C-alpha cells in the first residue's frame, strides 16, 4: 500500500522543494537590491537607507512565515525582531547624522547596519531548510 | 503547495512592488534620489512589518 503512495509523496516533496528554492531565490533577489529587474539601484545614501528599510520589511515578512511554519522558534523570532528594531533605529540614526553634515559618520553607520542585515539574511536563509 | 511559502513569495513580491513604485514616482518628478518623505514611508513599512512579526510571536 505504502509503495503505491511513494511516487506521489516524492512528487509532492519535489514540488515543495522547488517552491522553497523559488522562495529562497526570490528572498535573495529582494534582499540583494532588485537591480536585475529594473528596481532602483542603491547608488546614493538615501537609496541605500531606503533599500535598508525594504530589506528589514522583507526580513520581517520572511521571519513571520518561518515562525508560522515552525522553522523559527519563539526565542529565535524574538531575537530577529530585536535585531530588526535595532536596524530601524540605526538607519534613523544614520539619517540624523547625515542631516547634521557628518557624511562619513553617516556612511559608517549605514555600512554597519547593512552588514548586520546581510548576516540576518544569511541566518534566515539557513532556517528555510531546517526544522527548529 | 505550502500556503506559508506562497505567503512568503507574495510578501517579497509586494515589497519589491513598493520599491519600484517609489522609484517610479521619484523618476516621474525628475529626481535621482529618494526624498525625506519617501524614506518616512519606507521606514513606516519596515516598522509595520516588524509589528506583524511581533503580533505573530504573540
XYZ file of C-alpha atoms in Angstrom, chain A residues 31 51-53 55-56 59 83-84 87 91 112-122:
22
model
C 17.396 41.418 -0.309
C 16.851 49.684 0.491
C 17.716 49.003 4.126
C 14.119 49.657 5.199
C 15.225 44.707 3.462
C 14.015 44.986 7.057
C 13.106 40.009 6.505
C 17.683 42.869 15.558
C 15.238 44.377 13.061
C 18.383 48.108 12.412
C 19.124 53.652 9.909
C 27.441 48.694 9.830
C 23.657 48.338 9.586
C 23.853 46.788 6.117
C 26.427 44.314 7.467
C 24.035 43.280 10.270
C 21.155 42.905 7.784
C 23.346 40.808 5.482
C 24.152 38.452 8.362
C 20.461 38.295 9.303
C 19.617 37.471 5.681
C 22.099 34.559 5.760
